[in-house]
Coordinates of C-alpha atoms in Angstrom, one line a residue:
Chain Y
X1 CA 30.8 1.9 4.2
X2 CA 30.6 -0.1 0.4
X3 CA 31.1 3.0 -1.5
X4 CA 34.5 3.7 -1.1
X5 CA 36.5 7.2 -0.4
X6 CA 39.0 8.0 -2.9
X7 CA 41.4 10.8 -1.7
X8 CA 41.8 13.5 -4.6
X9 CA 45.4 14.9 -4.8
X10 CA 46.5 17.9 -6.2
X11 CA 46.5 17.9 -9.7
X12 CA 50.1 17.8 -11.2
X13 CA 50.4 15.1 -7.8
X14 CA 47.9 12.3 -9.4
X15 CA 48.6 8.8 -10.2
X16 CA 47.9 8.1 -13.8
X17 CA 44.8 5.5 -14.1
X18 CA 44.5 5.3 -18.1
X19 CA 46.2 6.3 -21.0
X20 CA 44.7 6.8 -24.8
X21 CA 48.1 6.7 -27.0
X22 CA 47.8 7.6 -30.8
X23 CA 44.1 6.5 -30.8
X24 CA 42.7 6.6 -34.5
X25 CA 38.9 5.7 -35.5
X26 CA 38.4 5.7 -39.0
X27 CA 34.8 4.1 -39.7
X28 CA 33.8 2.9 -43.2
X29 CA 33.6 4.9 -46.4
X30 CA 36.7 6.4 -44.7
X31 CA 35.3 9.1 -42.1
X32 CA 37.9 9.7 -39.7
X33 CA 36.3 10.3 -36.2
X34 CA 39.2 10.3 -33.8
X35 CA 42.8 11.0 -35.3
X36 CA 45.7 11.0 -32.9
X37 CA 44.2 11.2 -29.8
X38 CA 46.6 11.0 -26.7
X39 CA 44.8 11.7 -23.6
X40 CA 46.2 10.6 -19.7
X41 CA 43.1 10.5 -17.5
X42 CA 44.5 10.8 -13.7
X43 CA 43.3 9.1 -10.4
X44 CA 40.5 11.7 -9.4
X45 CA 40.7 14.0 -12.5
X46 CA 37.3 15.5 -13.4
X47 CA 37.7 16.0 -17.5
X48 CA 35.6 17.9 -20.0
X49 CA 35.7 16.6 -23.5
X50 CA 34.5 20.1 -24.9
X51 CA 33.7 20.3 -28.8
X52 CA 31.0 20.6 -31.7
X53 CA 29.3 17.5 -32.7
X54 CA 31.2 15.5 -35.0
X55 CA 34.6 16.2 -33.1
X56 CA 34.9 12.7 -31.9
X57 CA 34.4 13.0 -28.2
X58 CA 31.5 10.1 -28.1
X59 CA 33.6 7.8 -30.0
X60 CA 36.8 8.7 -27.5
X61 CA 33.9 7.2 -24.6
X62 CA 32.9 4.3 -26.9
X63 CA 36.5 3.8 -27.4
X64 CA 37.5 4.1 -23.7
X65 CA 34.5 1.7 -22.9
X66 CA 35.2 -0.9 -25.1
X67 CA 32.4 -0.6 -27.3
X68 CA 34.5 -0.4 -30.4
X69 CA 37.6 -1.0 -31.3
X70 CA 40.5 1.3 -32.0
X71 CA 41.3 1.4 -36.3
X72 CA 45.0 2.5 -34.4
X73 CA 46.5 3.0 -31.1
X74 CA 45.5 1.6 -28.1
X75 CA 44.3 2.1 -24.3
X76 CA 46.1 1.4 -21.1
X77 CA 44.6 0.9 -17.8
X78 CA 47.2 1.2 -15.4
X79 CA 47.2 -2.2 -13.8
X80 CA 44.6 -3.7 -16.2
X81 CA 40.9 -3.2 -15.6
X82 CA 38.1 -5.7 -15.4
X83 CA 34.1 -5.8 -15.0
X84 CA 33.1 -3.1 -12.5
X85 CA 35.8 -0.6 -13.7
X86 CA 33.6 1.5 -15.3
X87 CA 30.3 3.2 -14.3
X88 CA 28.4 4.4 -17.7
X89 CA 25.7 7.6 -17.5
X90 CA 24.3 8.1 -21.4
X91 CA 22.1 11.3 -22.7
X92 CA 19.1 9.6 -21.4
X93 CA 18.4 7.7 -18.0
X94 CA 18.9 4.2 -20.6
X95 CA 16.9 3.2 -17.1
X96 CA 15.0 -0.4 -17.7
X97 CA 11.0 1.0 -17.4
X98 CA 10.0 -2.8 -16.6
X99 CA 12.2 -2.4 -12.9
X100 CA 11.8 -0.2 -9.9
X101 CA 14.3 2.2 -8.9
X102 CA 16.8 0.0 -6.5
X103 CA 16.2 -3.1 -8.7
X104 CA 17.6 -0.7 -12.0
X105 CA 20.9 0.2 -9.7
X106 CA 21.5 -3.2 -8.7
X107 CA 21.6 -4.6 -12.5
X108 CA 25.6 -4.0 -12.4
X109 CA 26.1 -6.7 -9.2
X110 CA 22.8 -8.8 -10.9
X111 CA 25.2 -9.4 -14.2
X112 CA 28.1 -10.1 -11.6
X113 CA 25.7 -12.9 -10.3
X114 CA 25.3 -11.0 -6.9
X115 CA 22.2 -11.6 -5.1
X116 CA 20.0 -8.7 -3.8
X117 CA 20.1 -9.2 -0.4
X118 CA 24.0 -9.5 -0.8
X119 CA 24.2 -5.7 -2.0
X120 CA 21.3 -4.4 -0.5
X121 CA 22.8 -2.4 1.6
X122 CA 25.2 -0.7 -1.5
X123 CA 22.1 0.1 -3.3
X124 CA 20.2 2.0 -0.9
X125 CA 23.7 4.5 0.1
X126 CA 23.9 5.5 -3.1
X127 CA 20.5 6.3 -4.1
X128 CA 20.8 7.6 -0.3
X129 CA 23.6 9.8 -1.7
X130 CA 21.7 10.7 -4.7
X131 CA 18.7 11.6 -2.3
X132 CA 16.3 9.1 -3.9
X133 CA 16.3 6.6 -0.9
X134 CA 12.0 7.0 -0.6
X135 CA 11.8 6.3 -4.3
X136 CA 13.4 2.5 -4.0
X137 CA 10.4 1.0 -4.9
X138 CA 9.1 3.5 -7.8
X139 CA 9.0 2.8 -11.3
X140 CA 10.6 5.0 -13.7
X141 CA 7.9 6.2 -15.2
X142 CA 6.6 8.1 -11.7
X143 CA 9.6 10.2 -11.6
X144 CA 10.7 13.3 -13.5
X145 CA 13.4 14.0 -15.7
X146 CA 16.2 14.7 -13.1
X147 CA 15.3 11.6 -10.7
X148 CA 15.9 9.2 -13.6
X149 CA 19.1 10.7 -14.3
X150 CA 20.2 10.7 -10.5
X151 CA 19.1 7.1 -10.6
X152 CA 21.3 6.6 -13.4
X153 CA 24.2 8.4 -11.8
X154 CA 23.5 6.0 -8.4
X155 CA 23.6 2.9 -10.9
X156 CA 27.4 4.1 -12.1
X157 CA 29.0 4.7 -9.2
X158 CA 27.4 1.7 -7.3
X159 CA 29.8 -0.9 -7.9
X160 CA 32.8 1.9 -6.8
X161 CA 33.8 2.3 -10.1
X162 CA 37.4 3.4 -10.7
X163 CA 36.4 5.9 -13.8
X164 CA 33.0 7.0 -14.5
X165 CA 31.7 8.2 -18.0
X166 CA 29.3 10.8 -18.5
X167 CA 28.1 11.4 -22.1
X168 CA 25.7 14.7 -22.1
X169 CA 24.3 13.2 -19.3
X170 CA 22.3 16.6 -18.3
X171 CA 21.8 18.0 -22.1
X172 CA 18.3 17.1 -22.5
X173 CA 17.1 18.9 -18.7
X174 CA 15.8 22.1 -18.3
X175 CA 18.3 25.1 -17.4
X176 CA 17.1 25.0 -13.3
X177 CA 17.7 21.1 -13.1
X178 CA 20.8 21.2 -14.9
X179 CA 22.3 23.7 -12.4
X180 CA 21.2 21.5 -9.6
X181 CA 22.5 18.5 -10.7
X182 CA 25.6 20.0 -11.5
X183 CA 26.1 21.0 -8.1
X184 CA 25.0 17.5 -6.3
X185 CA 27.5 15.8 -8.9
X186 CA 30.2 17.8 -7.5
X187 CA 29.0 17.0 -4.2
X188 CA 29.1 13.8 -5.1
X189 CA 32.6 13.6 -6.3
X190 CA 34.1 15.3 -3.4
X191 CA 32.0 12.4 -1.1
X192 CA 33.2 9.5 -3.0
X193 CA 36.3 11.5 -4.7
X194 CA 35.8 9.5 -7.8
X195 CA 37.4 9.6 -11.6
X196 CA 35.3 11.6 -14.4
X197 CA 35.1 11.9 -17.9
X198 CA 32.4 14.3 -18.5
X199 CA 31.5 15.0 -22.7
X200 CA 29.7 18.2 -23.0
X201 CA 29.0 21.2 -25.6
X202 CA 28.3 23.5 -22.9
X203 CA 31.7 25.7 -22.0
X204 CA 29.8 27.0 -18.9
X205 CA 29.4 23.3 -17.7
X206 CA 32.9 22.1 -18.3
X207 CA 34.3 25.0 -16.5
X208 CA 32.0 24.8 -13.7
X209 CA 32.2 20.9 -13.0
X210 CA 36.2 20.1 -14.6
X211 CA 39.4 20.6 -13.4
X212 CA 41.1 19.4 -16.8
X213 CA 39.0 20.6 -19.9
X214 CA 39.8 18.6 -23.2
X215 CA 38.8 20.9 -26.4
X216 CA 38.0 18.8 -29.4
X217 CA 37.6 19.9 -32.8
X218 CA 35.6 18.5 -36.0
X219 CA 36.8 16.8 -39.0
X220 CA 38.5 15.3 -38.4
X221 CA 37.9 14.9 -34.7
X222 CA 40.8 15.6 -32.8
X223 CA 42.1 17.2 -28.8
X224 CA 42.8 21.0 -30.0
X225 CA 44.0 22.2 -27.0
X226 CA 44.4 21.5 -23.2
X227 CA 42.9 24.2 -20.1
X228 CA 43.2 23.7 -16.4
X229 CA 40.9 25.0 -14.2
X230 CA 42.7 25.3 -11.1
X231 CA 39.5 26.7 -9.1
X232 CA 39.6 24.7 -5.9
X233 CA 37.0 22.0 -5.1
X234 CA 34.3 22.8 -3.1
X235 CA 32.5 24.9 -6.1
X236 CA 29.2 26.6 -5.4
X237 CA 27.0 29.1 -6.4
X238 CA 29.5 31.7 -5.5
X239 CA 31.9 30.2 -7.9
X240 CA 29.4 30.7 -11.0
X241 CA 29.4 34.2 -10.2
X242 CA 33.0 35.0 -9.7
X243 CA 35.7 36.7 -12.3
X244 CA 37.5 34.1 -12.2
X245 CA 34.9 31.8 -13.7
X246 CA 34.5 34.2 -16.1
X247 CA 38.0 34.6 -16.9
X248 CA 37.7 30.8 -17.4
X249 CA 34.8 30.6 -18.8
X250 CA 36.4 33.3 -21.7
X251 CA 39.1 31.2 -22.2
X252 CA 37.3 27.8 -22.8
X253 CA 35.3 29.5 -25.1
X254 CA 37.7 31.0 -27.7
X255 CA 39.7 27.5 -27.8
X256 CA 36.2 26.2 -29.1
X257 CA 35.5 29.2 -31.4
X258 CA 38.9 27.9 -32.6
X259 CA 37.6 24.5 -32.7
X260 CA 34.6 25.4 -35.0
X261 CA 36.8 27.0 -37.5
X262 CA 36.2 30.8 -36.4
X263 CA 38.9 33.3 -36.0
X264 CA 39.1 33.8 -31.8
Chain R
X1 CA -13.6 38.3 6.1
X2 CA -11.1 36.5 7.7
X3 CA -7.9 34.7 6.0
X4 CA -9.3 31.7 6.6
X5 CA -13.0 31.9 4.7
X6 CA -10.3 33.7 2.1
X7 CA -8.6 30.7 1.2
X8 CA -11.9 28.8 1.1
X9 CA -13.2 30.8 -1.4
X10 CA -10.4 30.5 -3.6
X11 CA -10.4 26.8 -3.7
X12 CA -14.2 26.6 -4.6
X13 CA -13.0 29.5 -7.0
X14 CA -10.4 26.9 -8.0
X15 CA -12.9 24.2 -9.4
X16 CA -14.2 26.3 -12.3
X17 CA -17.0 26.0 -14.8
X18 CA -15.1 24.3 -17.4
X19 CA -13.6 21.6 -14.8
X20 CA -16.9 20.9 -13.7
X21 CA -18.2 20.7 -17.6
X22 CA -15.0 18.1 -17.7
X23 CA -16.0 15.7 -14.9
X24 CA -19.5 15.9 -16.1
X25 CA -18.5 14.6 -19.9
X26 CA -16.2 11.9 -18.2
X27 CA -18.9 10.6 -16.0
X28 CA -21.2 10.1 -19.0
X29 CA -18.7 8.6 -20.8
X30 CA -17.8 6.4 -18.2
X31 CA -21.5 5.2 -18.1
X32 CA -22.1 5.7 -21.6
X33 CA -19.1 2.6 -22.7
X34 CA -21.3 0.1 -21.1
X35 CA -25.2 1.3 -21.3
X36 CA -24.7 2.2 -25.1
X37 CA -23.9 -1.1 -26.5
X38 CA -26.4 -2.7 -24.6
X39 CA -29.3 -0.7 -25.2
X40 CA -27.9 -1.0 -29.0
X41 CA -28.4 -4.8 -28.5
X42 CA -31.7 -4.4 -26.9
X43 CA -32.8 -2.5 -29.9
X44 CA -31.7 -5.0 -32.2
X45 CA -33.3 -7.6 -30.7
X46 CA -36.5 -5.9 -30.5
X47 CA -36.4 -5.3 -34.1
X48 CA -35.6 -8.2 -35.1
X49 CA -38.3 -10.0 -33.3
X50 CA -40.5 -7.4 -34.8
X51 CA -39.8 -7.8 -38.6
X52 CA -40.3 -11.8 -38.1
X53 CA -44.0 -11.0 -36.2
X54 CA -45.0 -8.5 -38.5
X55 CA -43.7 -10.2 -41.5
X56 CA -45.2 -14.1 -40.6
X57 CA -41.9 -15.1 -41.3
X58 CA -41.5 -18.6 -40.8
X59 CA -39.3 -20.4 -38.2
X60 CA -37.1 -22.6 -40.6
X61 CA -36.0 -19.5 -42.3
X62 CA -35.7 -16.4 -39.5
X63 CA -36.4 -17.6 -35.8
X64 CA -37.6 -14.9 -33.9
X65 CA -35.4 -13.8 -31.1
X66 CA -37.8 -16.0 -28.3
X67 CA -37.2 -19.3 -30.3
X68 CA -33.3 -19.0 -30.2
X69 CA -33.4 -18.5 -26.7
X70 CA -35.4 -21.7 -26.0
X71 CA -33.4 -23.5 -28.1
X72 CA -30.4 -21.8 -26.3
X73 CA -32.4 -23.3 -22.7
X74 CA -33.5 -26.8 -24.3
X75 CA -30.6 -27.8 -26.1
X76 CA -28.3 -26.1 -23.5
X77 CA -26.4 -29.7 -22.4
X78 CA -25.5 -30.6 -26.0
X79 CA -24.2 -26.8 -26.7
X80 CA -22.6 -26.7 -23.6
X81 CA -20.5 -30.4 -24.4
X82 CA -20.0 -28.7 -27.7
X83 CA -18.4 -25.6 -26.2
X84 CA -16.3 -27.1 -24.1
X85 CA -14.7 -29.3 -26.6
X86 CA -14.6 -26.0 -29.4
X87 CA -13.1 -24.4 -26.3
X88 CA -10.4 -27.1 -24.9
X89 CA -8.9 -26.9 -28.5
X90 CA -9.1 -23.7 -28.8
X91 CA -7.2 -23.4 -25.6
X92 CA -5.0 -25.8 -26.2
X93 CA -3.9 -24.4 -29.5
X94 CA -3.1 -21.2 -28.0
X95 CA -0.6 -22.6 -25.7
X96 CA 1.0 -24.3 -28.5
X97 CA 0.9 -21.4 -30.5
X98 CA 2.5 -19.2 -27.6
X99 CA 5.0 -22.2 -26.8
X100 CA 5.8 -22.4 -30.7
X101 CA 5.5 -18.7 -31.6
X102 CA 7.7 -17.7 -29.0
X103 CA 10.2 -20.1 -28.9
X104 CA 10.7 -19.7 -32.4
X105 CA 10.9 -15.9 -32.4
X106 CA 13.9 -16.7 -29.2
X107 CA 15.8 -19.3 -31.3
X108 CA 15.7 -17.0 -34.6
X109 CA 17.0 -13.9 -32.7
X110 CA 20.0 -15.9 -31.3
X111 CA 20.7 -17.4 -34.5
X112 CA 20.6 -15.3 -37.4
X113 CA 21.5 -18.1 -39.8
X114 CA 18.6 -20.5 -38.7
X115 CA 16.0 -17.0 -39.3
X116 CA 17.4 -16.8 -42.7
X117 CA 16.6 -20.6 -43.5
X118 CA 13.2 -21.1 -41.6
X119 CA 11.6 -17.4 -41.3
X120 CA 10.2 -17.4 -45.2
X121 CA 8.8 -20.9 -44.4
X122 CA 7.0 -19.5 -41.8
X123 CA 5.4 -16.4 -44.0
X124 CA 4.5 -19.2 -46.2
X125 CA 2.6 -21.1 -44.2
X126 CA 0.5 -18.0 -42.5
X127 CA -0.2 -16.9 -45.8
X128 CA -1.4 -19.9 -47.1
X129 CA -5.5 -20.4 -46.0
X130 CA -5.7 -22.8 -43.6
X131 CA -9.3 -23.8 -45.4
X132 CA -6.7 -25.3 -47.7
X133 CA -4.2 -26.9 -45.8
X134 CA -7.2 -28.5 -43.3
X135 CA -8.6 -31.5 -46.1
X136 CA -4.7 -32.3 -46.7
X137 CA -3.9 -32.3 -43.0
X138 CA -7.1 -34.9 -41.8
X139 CA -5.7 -37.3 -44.6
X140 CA -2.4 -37.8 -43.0
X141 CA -2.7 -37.2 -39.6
X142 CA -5.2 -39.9 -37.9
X143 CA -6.5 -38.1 -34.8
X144 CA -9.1 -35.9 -35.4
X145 CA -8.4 -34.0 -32.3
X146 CA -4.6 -33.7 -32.8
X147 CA -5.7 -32.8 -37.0
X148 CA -7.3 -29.8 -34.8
X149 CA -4.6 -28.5 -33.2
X150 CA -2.7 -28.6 -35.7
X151 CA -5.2 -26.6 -37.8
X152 CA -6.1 -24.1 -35.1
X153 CA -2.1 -23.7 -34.4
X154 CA -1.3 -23.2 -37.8
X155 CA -3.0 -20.2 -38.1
X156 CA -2.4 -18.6 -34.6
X157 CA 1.3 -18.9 -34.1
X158 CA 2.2 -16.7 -36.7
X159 CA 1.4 -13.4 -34.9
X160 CA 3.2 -14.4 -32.1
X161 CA 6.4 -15.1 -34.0
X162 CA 5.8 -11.9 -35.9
X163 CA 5.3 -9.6 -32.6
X164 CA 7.8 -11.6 -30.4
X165 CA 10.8 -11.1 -33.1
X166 CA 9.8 -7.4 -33.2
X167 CA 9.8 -6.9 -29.7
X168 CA 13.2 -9.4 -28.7
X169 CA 14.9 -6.7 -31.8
X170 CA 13.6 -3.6 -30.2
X171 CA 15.8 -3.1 -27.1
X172 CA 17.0 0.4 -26.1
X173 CA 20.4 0.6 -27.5
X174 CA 21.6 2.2 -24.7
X175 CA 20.6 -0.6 -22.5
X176 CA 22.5 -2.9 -25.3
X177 CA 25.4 -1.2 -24.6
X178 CA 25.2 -0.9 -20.7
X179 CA 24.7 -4.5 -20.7
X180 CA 27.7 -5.3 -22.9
X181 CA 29.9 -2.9 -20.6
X182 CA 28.8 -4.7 -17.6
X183 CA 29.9 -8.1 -19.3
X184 CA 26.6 -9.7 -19.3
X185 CA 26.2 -13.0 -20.9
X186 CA 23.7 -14.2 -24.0
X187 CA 21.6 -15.6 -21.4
X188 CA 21.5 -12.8 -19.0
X189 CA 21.0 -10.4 -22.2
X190 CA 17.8 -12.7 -22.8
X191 CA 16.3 -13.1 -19.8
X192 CA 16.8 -9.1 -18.1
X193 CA 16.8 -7.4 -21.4
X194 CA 15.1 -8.7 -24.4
X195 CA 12.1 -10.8 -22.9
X196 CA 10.8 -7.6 -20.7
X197 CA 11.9 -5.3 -24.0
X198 CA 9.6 -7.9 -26.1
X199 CA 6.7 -8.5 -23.6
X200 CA 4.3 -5.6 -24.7
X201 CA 4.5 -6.5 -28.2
X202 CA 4.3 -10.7 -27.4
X203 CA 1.1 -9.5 -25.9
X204 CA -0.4 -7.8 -29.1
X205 CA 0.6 -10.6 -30.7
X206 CA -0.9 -12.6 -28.1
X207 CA -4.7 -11.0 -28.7
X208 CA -4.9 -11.3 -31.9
X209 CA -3.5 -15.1 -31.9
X210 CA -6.4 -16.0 -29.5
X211 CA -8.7 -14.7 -32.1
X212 CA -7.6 -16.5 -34.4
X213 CA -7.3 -20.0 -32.9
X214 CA -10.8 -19.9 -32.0
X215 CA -11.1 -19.4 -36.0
X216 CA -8.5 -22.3 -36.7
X217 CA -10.4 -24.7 -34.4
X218 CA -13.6 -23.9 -36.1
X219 CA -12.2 -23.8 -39.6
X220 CA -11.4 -27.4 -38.6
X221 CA -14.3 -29.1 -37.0
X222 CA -16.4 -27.7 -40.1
X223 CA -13.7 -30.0 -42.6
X224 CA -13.0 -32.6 -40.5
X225 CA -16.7 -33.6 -39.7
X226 CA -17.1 -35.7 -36.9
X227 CA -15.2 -38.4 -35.8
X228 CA -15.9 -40.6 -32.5
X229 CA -14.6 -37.6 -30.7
X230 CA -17.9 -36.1 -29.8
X231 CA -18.6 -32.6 -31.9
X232 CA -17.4 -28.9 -31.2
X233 CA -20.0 -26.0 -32.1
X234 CA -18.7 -25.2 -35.7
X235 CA -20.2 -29.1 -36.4
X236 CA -23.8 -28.2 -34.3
X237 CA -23.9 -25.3 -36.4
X238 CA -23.4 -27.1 -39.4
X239 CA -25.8 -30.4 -38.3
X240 CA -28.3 -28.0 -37.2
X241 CA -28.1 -26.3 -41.1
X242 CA -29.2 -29.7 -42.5
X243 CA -32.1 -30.5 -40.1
X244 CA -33.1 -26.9 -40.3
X245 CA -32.9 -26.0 -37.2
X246 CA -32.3 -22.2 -37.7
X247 CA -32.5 -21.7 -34.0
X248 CA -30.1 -23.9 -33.0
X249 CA -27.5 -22.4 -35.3
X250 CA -28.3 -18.9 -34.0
X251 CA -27.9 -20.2 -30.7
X252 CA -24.5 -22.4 -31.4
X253 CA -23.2 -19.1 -33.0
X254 CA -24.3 -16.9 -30.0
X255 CA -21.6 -19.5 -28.0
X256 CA -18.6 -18.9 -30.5
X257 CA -19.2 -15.3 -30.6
X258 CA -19.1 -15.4 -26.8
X259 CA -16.4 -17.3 -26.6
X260 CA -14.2 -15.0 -28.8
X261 CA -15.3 -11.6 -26.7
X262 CA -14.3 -13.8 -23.5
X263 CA -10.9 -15.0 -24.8
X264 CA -9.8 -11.3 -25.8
X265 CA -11.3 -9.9 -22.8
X266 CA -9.3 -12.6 -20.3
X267 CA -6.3 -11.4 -23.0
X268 CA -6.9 -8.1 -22.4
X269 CA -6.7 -8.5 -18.5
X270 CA -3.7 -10.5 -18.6
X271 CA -1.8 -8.1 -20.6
X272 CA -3.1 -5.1 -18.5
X273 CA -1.7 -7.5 -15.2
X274 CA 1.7 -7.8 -16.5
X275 CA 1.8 -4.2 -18.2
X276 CA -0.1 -1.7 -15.5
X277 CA 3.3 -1.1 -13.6
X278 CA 5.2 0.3 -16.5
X279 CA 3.8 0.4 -19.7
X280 CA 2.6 3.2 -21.6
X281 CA -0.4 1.2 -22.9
X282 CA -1.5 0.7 -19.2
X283 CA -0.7 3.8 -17.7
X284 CA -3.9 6.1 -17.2
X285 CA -3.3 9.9 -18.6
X286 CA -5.2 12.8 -17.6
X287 CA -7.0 13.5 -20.9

């Protein structure tokens, strides 16, 4: 099997994979985007970065990704991290309309220098696991919404990242879709038991998908507060409709009340 | 009534009056793109043959319509040499300008220092008419042919610098990104990103630079005369003026205009080729 299994511990049990410490981002004209921002992201965490826009939580991804550059502070990957490390799902699909489906998820071997026919066999199990393996051959534009997106997901994970991104990845779907892929991406996780940071404004989303939640808050964007949601993993339909998502649910929202500046 | 005569029913139910009223105006329009243009043509023709009949107008001023088509017949292997040679440099001028065009729009987007120095130079010489460049460039440069090209390229590379640097600088910036996270190199940035990004707009560019080299390649036969070389259709055209030969310059013009409608329709098909998998332009929409 190429795409790896990752066993996911109990959290408190995890090894740490990276560590923000005192990260700063102060961009010209001296807006500070991120101040202080200490964050260890565990082996098999799934975190929320929960806040209003402007809190920072894109630039903590940018940061983490190496996109920019920390004003202060730095980030430690626990045993160094190199090309392949990181599987990146933006707002939109970002899919290339000019390729089909499998040649779009085997770009990150392509830029390795990796031949087709040497990772063939990678690219069809994951868009096998994303349940796109009869659209190999489509172009972009023949799919909806939703499949670009799961072809984007298949495109992160194939090269077994060890942490995986997501910025809004489902913000710009319909309610119905979003719920759906919400539930295959947990399916997902528990197949290949990989490492998440997930940025979202939606409290119903972090609490359904996270075990960590992250609350941010604006100007200048800062981590506000901490919640664990220490629901167990497999989470279904049931779990949307139980009190104790609820109770969680309650609490994740009056840390961000707090984070927008409103009494809780 | 059973189920089955039901569900019948309710398809033929399905195809209503106003989808019927929708094929019917697409059908005629489908017909209606080719049939109107030619019966416009027809007309014309008619008319024209008409006004010179009723009005005993006489041959070295208006040729009727029958006169320019036996001249089109008679003098059919001297047009036809002259068309090929118009057409060979008109050709050839594209390439150069698509070679030159391109490659120039590639080399200023990875150097932003050389775009700075050489991209005003380049606004300077599309602005400047080639009518009045042409005299200047026959003095200095000895073959007439290569005086042509030059001409004819002068005038058509422009657009596809213009649309190729547009294109190469209008990448999805969450592809930029992707790509840097991934660690791909200048080159592979280039080849999997930017060219695809910039190939819809290199072929706009690409149309209206084959217009205009068939323009640059006549602008220059009419200055540089004729020359050992045999002569293009601009120089029939002219030579035909000063014998009088009306018809024959109706005739020689007939071949340029034809020309230009093949070169953008073999344009057109090109670009619709490379584009028909993926790009919006290409991609039929129910209306």
């Amino acid at each position: 099997m190429a795409v790896h299994h990752h066993d996911t511990l109990p959290l408190g049990q995890r090894p740490p994979l990276l560590k923000l410490r005192h990260v700063d981002k102060v961009f010209s004209g001296d807006v500070v985007a991120l101040k202080d921002m200490n964050l260890q992201v565990n082996q098999g965490d799934f975190i929320s970065l929960l806040g209003p826009s402007g809190c920072g939580k894109s630039t903590a991804l940018r940061i983490i990704s190496d996109l920019m550059h920390p004003t202060r502070g730095r980030v430690d990957w626990e045993g160094g991290h190199g090309r392949g490390d990181l599987g990146v799902v933006f707002q939109e699909p970002t899919l290339m309309p000019w390729a089909t489906v499998s040649q779009n998820v085997w770009l990150p071997f392509r830029l390795a220098g990796k031949s087709y026919g040497e990772v063939k066999d990678d690219v069809l199990e994951v868009l096998r696991l994303v349940g796109l393996e009869k659209f190999q051959n489509s172009y972009p534009r023949e799919l909806s919404g939703g499949m670009k997106m799961r072809v984007s997901i298949a495109r992160a994970i194939v090269t077994n990242p060890r942490l995986i991104l997501m910025d809004e990845p489902f913000a710009a779907l319909d309610e119905i879709t979003r719920h759906k892929l919400n539930n295959d991406l947990l399916k997902l996780k528990a197949q290949i038991g990989c490492t998440v940071i997930f940025v979202t404004h939606s409290v119903f989303e972090s609490v359904f998908l996270s075990d960590r939640i992250v609350v941010m808050a604006a100007r200048p964007g800062r981590v506000l507060t901490e919640l664990e949601v220490d629901a167990p993993y497999p989470r279904g339909e049931e779990f949307r409709t139980s009190a104790e998502y609820a109770a969680h649910a309650r609490r994740a929202s009056e840390a961000l009340k707090e984070a927008m500046g409103e009494p809780a | 009534m059973s189920l089955a005569d039901d569900q019948t029913l309710g398809a033929a139910a399905a195809r209503d009056e106003d989808e019927i009223r929708r094929a019917r105006a697409a059908r005629i329009e489908k017909i209606a793109k080719w049939a109107l243009p030619v019966a416009i043509m027809a007309l014309a023709i008619m008319g024209w043959g008409w006004i010179v009949r009723a009005n005993e107008i006489p041959h070295y001023i208006l040729p009727g319509p029958n006169l320019v088509w036996d001249s089109l017949v008679n003098d059919w292997a001297i047009l036809i040499d002259a068309a090929y040679l118009t057409g060979w440099i008109t050709l050839l001028a594209l390439l150069l300008a698509v070679v030159g065009g391109a490659g120039l729009a590639i080399l200023f987007n990875q150097s932003k220092m050389l775009e700075l120095s050489f991209y005003p130079y380049a606004v300077i010489l599309q602005v400047t008419p080639v009518v009045s460049i042409a005299p200047l460039i026959f003095i200095y440069v000895d073959s007439k042919v290569a005086g042509m090209l030059l001409c004819a390229w002068l005038v058509a590379f422009f657009p596809v610098l213009s649309s190729t640097t547009l294109g190469l600088n209008s990448v999805d910036h969450n592809l930029r990104d992707l790509f840097r996270i991934y660690g791909a190199t200048r080159w592979q940035r280039l080849r999997f990103l930017q060219l695809p990004s910039a190939l819809p707009y290199f072929l706009g560019g690409l149309k209206i630079a084959g217009g205009l080299s068939l323009i640059g390649a006549v602008v220059a036969e009419l200055v540089a005369g004729t020359g050992g070389i045999g002569s293009g259709l601009a120089f029939r055209i002219q030579e035909a003026g000063y014998r009088l030969n009306i018809a024959r310059m109706f005739a020689a013009l007939a071949l340029v205009a034809a020309m230009g409608v093949f070169i953008f329709a073999a344009l057109s098909f090109l670009s619709h080729l490379l584009l028909k998998n993926w790009h919006e332009s290409a991609v039929a929409r129910e209306k």
